XYZ file of C-alpha atoms in Angstrom:
603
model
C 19.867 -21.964 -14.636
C 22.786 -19.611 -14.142
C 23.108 -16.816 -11.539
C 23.355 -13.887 -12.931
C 23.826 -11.688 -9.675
C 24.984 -12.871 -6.214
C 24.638 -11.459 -2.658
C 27.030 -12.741 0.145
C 27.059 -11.576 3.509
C 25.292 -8.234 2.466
C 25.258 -5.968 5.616
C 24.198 -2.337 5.651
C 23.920 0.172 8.571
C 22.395 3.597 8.867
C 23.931 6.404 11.570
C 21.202 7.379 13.563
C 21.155 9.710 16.549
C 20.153 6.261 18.293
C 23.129 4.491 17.012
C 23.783 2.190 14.090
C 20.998 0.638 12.495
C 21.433 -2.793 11.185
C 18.912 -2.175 8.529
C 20.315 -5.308 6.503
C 21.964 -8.069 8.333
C 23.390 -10.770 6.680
C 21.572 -10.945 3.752
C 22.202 -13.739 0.660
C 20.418 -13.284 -2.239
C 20.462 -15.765 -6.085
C 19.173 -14.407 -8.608
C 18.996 -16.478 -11.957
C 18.914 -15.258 -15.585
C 15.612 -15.042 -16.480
C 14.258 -15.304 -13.507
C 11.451 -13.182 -10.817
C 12.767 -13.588 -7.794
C 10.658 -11.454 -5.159
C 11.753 -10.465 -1.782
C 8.617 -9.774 0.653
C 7.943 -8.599 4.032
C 6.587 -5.297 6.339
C 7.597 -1.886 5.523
C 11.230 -1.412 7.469
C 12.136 -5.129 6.838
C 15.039 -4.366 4.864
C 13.817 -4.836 1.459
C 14.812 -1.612 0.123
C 17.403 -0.954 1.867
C 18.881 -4.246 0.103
C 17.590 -2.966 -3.592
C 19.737 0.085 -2.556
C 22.781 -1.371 -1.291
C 22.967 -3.453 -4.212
C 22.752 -0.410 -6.754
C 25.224 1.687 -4.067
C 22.715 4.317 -4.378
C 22.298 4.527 -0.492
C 20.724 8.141 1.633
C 23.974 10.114 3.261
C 23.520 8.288 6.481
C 23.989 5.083 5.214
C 27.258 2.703 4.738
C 27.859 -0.717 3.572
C 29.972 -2.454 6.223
C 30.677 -6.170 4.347
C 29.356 -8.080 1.957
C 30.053 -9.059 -1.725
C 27.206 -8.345 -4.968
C 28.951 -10.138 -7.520
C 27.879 -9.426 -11.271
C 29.352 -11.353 -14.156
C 32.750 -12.070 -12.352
C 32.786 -8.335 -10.961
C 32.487 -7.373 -7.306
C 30.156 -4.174 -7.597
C 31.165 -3.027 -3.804
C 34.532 -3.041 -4.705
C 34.117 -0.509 -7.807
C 35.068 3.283 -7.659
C 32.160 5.534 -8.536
C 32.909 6.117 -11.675
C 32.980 2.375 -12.544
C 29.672 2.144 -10.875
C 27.676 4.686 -12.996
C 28.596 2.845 -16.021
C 27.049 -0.363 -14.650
C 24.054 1.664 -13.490
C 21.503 1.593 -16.134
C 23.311 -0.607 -18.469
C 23.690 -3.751 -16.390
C 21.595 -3.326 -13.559
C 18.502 -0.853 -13.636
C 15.891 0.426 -11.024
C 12.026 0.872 -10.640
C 11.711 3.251 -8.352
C 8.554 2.944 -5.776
C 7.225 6.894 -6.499
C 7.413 7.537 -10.156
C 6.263 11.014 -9.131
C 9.534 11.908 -6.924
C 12.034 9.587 -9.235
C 11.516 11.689 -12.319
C 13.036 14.797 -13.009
C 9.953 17.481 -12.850
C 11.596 19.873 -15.107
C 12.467 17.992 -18.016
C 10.059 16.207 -20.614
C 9.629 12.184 -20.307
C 11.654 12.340 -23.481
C 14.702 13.956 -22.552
C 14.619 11.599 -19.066
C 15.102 8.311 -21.687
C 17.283 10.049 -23.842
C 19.576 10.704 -20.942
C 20.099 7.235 -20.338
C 20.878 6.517 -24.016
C 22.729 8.911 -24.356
C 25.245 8.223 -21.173
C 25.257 4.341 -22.008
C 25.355 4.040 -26.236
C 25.560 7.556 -27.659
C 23.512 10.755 -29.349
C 23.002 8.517 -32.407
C 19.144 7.639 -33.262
C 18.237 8.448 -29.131
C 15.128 10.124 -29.727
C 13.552 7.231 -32.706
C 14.678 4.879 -29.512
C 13.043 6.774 -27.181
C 9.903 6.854 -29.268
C 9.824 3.087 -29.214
C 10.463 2.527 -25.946
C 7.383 4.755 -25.047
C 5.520 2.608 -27.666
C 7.124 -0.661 -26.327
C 5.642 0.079 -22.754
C 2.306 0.914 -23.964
C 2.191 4.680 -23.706
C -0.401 6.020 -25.852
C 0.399 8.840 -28.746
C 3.908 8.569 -27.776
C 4.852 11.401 -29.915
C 2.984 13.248 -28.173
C 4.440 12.293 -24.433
C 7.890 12.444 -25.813
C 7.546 16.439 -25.355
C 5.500 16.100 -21.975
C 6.696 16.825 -18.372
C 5.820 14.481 -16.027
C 2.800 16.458 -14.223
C 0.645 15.961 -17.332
C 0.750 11.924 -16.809
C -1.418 9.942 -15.157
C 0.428 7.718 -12.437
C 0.707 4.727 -14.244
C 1.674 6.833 -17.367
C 4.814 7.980 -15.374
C 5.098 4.489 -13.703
C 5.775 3.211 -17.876
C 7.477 6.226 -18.702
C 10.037 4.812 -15.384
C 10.245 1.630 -16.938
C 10.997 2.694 -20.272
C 14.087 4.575 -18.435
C 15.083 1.341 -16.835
C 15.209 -1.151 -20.261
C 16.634 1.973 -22.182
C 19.885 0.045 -22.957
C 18.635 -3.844 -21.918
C 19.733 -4.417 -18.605
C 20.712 -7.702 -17.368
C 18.736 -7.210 -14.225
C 16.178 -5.033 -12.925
C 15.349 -4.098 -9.358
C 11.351 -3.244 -9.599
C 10.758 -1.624 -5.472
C 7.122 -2.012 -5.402
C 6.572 -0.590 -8.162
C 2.527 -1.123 -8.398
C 2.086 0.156 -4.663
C -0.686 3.256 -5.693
C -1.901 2.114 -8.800
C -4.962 0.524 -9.307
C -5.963 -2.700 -9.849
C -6.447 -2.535 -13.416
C -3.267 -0.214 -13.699
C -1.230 -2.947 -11.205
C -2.360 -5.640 -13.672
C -1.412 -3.720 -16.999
C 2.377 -3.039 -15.100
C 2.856 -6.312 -14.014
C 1.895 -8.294 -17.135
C 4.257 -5.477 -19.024
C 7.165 -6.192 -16.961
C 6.301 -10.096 -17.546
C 6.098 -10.038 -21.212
C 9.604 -7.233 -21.050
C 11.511 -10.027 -19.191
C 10.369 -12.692 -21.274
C 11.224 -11.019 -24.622
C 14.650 -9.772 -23.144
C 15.405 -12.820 -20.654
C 16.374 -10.196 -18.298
C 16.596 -11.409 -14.241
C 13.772 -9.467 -12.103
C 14.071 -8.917 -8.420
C 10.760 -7.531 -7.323
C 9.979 -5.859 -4.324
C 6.799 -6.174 -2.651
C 4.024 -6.997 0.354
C 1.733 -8.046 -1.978
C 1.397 -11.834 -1.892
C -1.062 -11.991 -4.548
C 1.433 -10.043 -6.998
C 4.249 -12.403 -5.638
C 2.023 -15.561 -6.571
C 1.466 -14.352 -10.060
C 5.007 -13.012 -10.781
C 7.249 -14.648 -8.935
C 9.254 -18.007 -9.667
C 11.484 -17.763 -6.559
C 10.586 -15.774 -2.956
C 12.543 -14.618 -0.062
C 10.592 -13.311 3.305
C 12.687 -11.162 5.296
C 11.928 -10.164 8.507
C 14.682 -7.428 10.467
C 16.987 -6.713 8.420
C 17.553 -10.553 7.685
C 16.156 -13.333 5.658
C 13.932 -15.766 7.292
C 12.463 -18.020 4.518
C 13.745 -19.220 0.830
C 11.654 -21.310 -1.782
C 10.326 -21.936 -5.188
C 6.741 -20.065 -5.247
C 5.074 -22.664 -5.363
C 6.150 -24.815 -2.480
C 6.382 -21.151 -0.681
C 2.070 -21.051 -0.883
C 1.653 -24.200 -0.350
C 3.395 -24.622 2.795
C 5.074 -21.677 4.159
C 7.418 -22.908 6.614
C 8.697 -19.509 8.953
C 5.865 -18.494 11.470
C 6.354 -14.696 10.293
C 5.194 -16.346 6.702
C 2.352 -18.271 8.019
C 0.940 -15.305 9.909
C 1.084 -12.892 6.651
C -1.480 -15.376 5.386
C -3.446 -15.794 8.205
C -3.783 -11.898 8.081
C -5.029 -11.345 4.646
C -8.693 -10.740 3.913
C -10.798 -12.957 2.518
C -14.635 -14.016 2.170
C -13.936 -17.294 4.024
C -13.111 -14.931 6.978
C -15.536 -12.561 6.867
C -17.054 -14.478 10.515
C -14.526 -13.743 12.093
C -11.335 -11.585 12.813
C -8.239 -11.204 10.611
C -4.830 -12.798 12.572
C -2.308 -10.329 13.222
C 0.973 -10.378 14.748
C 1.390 -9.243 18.153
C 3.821 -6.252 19.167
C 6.857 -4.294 17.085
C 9.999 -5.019 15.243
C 12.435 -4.923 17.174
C 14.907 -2.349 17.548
C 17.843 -2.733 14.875
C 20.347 -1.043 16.918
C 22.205 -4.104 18.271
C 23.216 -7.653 17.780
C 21.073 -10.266 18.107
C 21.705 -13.363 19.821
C 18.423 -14.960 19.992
C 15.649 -15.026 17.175
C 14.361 -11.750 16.209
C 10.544 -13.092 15.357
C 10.442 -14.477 19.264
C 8.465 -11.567 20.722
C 5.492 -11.595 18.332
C 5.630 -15.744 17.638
C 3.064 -17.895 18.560
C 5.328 -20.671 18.817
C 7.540 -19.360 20.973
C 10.047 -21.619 23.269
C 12.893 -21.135 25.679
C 15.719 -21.373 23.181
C 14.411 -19.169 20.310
C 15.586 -16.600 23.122
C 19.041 -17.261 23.908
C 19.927 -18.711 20.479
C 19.495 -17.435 17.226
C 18.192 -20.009 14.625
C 19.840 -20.667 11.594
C 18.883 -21.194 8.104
C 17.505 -24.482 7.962
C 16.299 -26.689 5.062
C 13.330 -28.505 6.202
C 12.331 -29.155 2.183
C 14.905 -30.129 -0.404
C 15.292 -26.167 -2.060
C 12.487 -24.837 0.980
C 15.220 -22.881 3.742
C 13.472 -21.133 6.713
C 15.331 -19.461 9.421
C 13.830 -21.159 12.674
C 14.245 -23.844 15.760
C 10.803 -25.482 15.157
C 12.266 -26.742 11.335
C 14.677 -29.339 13.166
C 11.533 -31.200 13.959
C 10.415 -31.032 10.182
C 8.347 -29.347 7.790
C 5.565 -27.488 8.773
C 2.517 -29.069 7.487
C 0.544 -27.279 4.198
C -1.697 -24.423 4.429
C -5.106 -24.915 4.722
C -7.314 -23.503 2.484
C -10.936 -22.895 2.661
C -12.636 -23.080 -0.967
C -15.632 -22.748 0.362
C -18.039 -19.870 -0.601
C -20.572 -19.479 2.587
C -21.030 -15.959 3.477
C -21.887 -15.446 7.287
C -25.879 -14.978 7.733
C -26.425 -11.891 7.966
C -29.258 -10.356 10.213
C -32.832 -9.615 8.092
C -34.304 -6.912 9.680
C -34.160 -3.564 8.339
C -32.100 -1.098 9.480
C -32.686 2.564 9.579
C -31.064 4.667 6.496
C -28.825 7.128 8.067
C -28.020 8.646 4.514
C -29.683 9.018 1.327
C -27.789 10.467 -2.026
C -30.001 11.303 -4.794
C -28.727 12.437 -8.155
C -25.112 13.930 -6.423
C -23.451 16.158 -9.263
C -19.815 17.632 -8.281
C -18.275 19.641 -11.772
C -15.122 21.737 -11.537
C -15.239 24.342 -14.051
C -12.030 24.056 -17.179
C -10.449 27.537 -17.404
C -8.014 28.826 -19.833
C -6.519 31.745 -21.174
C -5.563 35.084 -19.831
C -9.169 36.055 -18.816
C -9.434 32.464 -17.103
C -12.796 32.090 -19.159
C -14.590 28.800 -18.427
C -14.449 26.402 -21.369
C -15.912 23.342 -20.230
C -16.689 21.000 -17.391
C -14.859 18.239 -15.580
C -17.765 15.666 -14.336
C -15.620 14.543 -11.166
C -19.088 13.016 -9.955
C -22.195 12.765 -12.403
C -25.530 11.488 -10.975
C -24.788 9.433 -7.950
C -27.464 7.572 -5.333
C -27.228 5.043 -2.872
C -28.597 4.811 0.233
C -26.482 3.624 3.858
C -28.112 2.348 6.801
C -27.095 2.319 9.975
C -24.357 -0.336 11.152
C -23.561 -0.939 7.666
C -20.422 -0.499 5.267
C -21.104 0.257 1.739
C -17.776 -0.123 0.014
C -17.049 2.867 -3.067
C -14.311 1.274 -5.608
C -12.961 1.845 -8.773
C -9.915 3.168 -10.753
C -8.137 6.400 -9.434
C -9.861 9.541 -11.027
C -13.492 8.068 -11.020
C -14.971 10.211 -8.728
C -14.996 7.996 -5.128
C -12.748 10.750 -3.103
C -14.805 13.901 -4.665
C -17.875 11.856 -4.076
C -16.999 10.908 -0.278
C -15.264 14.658 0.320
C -18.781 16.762 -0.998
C -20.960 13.983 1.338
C -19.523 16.020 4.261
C -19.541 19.201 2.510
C -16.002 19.549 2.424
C -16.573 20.199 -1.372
C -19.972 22.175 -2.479
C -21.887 19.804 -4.728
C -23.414 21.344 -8.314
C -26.480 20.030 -7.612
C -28.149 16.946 -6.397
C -29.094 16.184 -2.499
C -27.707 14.737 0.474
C -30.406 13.160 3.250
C -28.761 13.073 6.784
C -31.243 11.104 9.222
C -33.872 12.945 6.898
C -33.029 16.173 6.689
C -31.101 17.980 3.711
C -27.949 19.213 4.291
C -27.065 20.470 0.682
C -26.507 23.719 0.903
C -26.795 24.532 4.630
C -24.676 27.331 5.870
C -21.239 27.025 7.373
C -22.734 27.357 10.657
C -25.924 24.836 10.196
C -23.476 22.402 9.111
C -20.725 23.063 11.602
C -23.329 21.106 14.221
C -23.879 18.487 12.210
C -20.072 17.576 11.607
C -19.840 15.685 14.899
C -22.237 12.862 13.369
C -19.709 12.639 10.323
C -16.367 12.166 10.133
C -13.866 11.408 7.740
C -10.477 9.537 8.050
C -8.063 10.195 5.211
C -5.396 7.935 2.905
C -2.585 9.332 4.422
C -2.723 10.057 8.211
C 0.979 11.537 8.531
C -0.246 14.167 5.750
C -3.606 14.530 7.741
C -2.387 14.388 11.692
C -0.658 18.055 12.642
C 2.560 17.156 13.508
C 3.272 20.235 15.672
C 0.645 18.697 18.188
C 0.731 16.163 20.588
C -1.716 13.218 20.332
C -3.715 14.532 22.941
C -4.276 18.032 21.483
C -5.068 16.597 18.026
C -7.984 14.284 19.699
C -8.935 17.069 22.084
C -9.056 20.187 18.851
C -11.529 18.240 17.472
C -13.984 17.913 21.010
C -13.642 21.519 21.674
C -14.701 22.304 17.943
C -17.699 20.292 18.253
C -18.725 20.778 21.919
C -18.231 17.707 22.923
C -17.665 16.965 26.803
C -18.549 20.403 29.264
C -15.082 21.373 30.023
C -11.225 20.022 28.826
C -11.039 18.184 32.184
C -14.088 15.808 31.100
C -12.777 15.628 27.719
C -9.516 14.734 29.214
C -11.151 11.877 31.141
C -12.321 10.117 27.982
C -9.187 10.325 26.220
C -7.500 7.137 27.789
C -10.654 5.251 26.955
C -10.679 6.521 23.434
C -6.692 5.100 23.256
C -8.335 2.071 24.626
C -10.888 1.826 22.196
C -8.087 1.959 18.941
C -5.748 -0.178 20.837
C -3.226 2.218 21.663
C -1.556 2.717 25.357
C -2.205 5.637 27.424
C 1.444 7.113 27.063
C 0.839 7.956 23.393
C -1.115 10.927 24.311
C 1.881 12.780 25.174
C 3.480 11.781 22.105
C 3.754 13.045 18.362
C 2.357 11.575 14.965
C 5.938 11.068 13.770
C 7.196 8.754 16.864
C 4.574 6.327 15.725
C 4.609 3.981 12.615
C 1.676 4.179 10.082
C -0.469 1.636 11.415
C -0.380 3.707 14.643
C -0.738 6.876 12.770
C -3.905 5.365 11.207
C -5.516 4.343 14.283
C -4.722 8.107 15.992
C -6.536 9.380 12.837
C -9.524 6.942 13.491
C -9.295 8.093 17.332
C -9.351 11.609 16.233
C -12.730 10.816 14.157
C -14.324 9.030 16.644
C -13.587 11.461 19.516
C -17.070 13.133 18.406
C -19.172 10.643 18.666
C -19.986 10.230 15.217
C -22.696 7.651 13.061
C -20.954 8.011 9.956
C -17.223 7.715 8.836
C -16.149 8.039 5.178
C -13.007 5.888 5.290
C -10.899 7.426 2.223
C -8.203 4.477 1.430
C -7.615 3.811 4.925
C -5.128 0.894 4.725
C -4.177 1.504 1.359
C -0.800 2.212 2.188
C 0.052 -0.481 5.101
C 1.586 -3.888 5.143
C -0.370 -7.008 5.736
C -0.111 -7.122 8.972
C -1.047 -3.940 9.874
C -3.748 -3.874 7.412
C -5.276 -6.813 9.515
C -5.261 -4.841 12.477
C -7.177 -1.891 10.941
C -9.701 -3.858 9.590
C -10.126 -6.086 13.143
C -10.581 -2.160 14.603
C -12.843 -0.963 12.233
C -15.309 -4.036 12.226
C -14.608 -4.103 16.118
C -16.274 -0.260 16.309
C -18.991 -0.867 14.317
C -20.380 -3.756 16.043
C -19.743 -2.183 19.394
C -21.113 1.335 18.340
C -23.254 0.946 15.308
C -21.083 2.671 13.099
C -21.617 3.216 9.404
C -18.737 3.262 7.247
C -18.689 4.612 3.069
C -15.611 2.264 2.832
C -13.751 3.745 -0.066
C -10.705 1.275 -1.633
C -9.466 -0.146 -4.798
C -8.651 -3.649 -2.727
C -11.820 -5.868 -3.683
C -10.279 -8.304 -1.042
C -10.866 -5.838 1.562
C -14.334 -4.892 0.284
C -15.029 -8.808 0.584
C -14.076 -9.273 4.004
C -15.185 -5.843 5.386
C -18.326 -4.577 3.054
C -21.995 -5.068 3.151
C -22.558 -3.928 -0.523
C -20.507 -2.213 -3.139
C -21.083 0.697 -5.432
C -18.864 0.210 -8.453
C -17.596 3.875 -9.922
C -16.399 4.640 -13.286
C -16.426 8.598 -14.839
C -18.107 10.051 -12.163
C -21.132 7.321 -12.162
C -22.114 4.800 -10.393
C -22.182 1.559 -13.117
C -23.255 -1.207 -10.373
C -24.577 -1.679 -6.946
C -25.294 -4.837 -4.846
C -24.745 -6.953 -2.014
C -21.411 -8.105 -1.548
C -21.645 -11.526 -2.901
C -24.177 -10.296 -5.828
C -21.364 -7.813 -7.076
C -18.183 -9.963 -6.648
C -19.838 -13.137 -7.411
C -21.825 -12.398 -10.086
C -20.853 -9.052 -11.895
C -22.989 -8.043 -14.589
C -21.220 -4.638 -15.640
C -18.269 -5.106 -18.363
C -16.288 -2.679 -16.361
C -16.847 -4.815 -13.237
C -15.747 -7.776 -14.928
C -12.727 -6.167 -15.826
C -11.642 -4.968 -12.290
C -12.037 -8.281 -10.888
C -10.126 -9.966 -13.503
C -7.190 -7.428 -12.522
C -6.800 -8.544 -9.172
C -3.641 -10.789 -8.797
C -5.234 -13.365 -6.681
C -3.394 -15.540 -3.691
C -3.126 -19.754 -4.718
């Protein structure tokens, strides 16, 4: 099979206030007509940065240094500007990772196609094109959408309506940068098998970025792990699962959940990336690898081939292969202890509607059933895991739990007693005994405060601790507890990364001593890796401190490593509820069935 586009040598920098940044180093990439090739690894590996370089669409601060991307005979470094745009779109086309900030708020999803048409073939028949590439990618009424701004879609309406944009004018190759990251399983699915079917009607070459090794082992035919700025492994997918040869690539599967681990803890890799701000004459994994020896730090490996077409970047390969992955097919589930615990909340009949209102009198014409007759009951020391699609209720159901949002009707049961419609100040002390950490904790964490005044805001609220110098006291314990040092109290949420950010956010909720925590998408955004660390915490706490978690999520692999039972929600109700292993193991709901079929499993 052909190459269709070819990175040499493909090094990027970014001007910091630290210095350069060597966010890609050295990178060589193949990609073959027809072909997925997917490029993995943690956030700040490089992977974008690479998608970027190649379409020279790079942030202000950022310079290609050397290299060579080679399309059809034609160096595109070497092109002025003007060249470029003309191969942008109409060779080589882009799926951007936030459909929401990529398109163009103030012009219809129409127009945004039409653009593209129009710049690469001409006015003639644009908007009959348009209309059928809305149609091709599966947006419903697409006369309709045509004349729609992007606000009124869904997010994997806009995520089509972006890859409509992108095939506009048949591109030889298309850069997809994770391009399922916040959809939802069923959503992720529809995108993925679309893009599938799209290449294999138009024999188009794919690169897809991603962290997702279960999208990787259903997409791609060809992966690269990179790892710093560099490339570390190279192999057909399936010799890539089967026996992953760079330590870095063994440890993202040892970190991802799975029933066979629910006994025990996830792996995760030890300590940071390291700085990008200088050369590196030694291997750059060496720090966090288990495997470490004396010469991975004063020499740095080289691409080796261990496996006729199988490269990895590491000393241990001179010795051979690395042997294949083990895999445990077996289905126990860990015994789990059969006396009853207490229920520390009961939720009968929970109704939250948000009133429709229109016109210039804002006169309510209807109801939006955000949540519409939910009950379950959580004990103590338990996690009951909330899924389903985005826009099914699971936030608005977690958010009026707390009171944050005033239910219609229906009742809430905290350790007995009703706390529907308790006053501001009733409720205020019962907020220490639940907590809540959020999706996004750089949105949620004040970033005008130090660590220690965000954990301490909270203590003073509540009461907790007789005076800031005892609060003080426990704050290096409470680090301690999330697995952060003691120096990050006099630091801010932005010098941290996310994983970090996340486990300040679970700090902040457990400064209060609390029973209950409704965890809102808590590692929905993280790599592997970190995820693995979140999850060790959170299972960590609750053993230690009897903590009961509403787990909310669209990742059923997390809900089967971490969860006790699941509550599946669709329109505002709850459709099925069970034990872990009766839900995933034996759905009886249609609409179960159809989530777990969604979920790109790992071989």
């Amino acid at each position: 099979m052909s190459a269709i586009l070819q990175v040499e040598n493909l090094r990027t920098v970014l001007d910091t206030p630290r210095g350069q940044l060597r966010a890609v180093d050295g990178v060589d990439i193949e990609l073959r007509k027809g072909e997925c090739f997917a490029l993995v690894g943690e956030s700040g590996c490089g992977k974008s940065m690479t998608a970027l370089s190649i379409m020279r669409l790079l942030p202000e601060a950022g310079r290609i240094v050397s290299g060579r991307v080679g399309l059809g005979g034609h160096d595109l470094l070497a092109l002025p500007e003007a060249a470029m745009r003309a191969v942008r779109g109409r060779r080589v086309a882009m799926i951007f990772q936030e459909p929401a900030t990529a398109l163009n708020p103030v012009l219809t999803v129409g127009r945004q196609i039409e653009e593209v048409i129009e710049r690469h073939v001409g006015k003639a028949g644009m908007r009959q094109k348009a209309l059928d590439l809305l149609r091709a990618v599966g947006i419903p009424e697409p006369e309709q959408r045509y004349h729609q701004y992007p606000f009124q879609l869904s997010g994997g309406q806009k995520q089509r309506v972006m890859i409509a944009g992108a095939l506009a004018v048949d591109p030889e190759v298309l850069v997809a940068d994770e391009p399922t990251t916040a959809l939802d399983v069923t959503i992720q699915a529809q995108i993925l098998e679309l893009l599938k079917q799209l290449q294999a009607e138009r024999g188009m070459a794919l690169l897809l970025i991603t962290h997702d090794l279960g999208i990787v082992a259903n997409m791609a035919h060809r992966v690269a792990v990179m790892y710093a700025g560099e490339i570390v492994e190279v192999a057909d997918r399936d010799a890539f699962f089967r026996a992953p040869q760079h330590p870095y690539s063994q440890k993202l599967f040892a970190a991802l959940p799975s029933p066979q681990r629910r006994a025990g803890e996830l792996a995760v890799i030890r300590g940071q990336v390291p700085p990008l701000t200088s050369t590196f004459d030694y291997c750059r994994f060496a720090d966090r690898c288990d495997f470490v020896f004396d010469r991975c730090r004063v020499e740095a490996p080289r691409l080796l081939e261990p496996v006729p077409g199988h490269l990895a970047r590491c000393h241990l390969r001179e010795a051979g292969p690395a042997a294949p992955r083990q895999i445990d097919v077996s289905r126990k589930q860990p015994v789990v202890a059969a006396e009853e615990r207490r229920v520390l909340l009961e939720v009968q009949d929970l109704k939250v509607h948000f009133p429709v209102r229109r016109g210039i009198l804002r006169r309510t014409v209807g109801q939006v059933r955000a949540v519409d007759g939910v009950s379950f009951a959580l004990r103590e020391g338990r996690t009951l895991a909330l899924v389903g699609e985005s826009g099914c209720g699971k936030t608005t159901t977690g958010k009026a739990l707390l009171q944050l949002i005033a239910p219609t009707s229906g009742s809430v049961r905290y350790e007995g007693q009703e706390i529907v419609g308790l006053s501001r100040s009733a409720m205020r002390s019962r907020r220490a005994a639940m907590q809540i950490v959020f999706q996004d904790p750089y949105a949620s964490l004040n970033p005008r405060l130090r660590v220690a005044e965000i954990l301490l805001e909270g203590m003073r609220a509540l009461q907790v601790g007789k005076d800031d110098k005892e609060r003080s006291a426990l704050l290096t314990d409470l680090l301690e507890q999330v697995g952060l040092p003691a120096e990050a109290m006099g630091r801010y949420p932005h010098e941290f990364s996310g994983g970090q950010r996340q486990r300040i956010a679970i700090a902040r909720a457990l400064a209060v001593n609390p029973k209950l925590i409704v965890c809102d998408e808590p590692t929905s955004a993280l790599d592997v890796s970190v995820q693995a660390q979140i999850l060790n915490l959170l299972r960590s706490l609750q053993q230690r401190l009897g903590i009961a978690y509403l787990f909310i999520t669209h990742n059923i692999a997390v809900v089967d490593y971490l969860a006790h039972e699941v509550a599946v929600m669709r329109e505002g109700k709850i459709v099925e509820h069970g034990t872990v292993d009766a839900v995933l193991r034996g759905p009886r709901h249609a609409y179960t069935k159809e989530l777990l079929a969604a979920v790109p499993a790992v071989a």
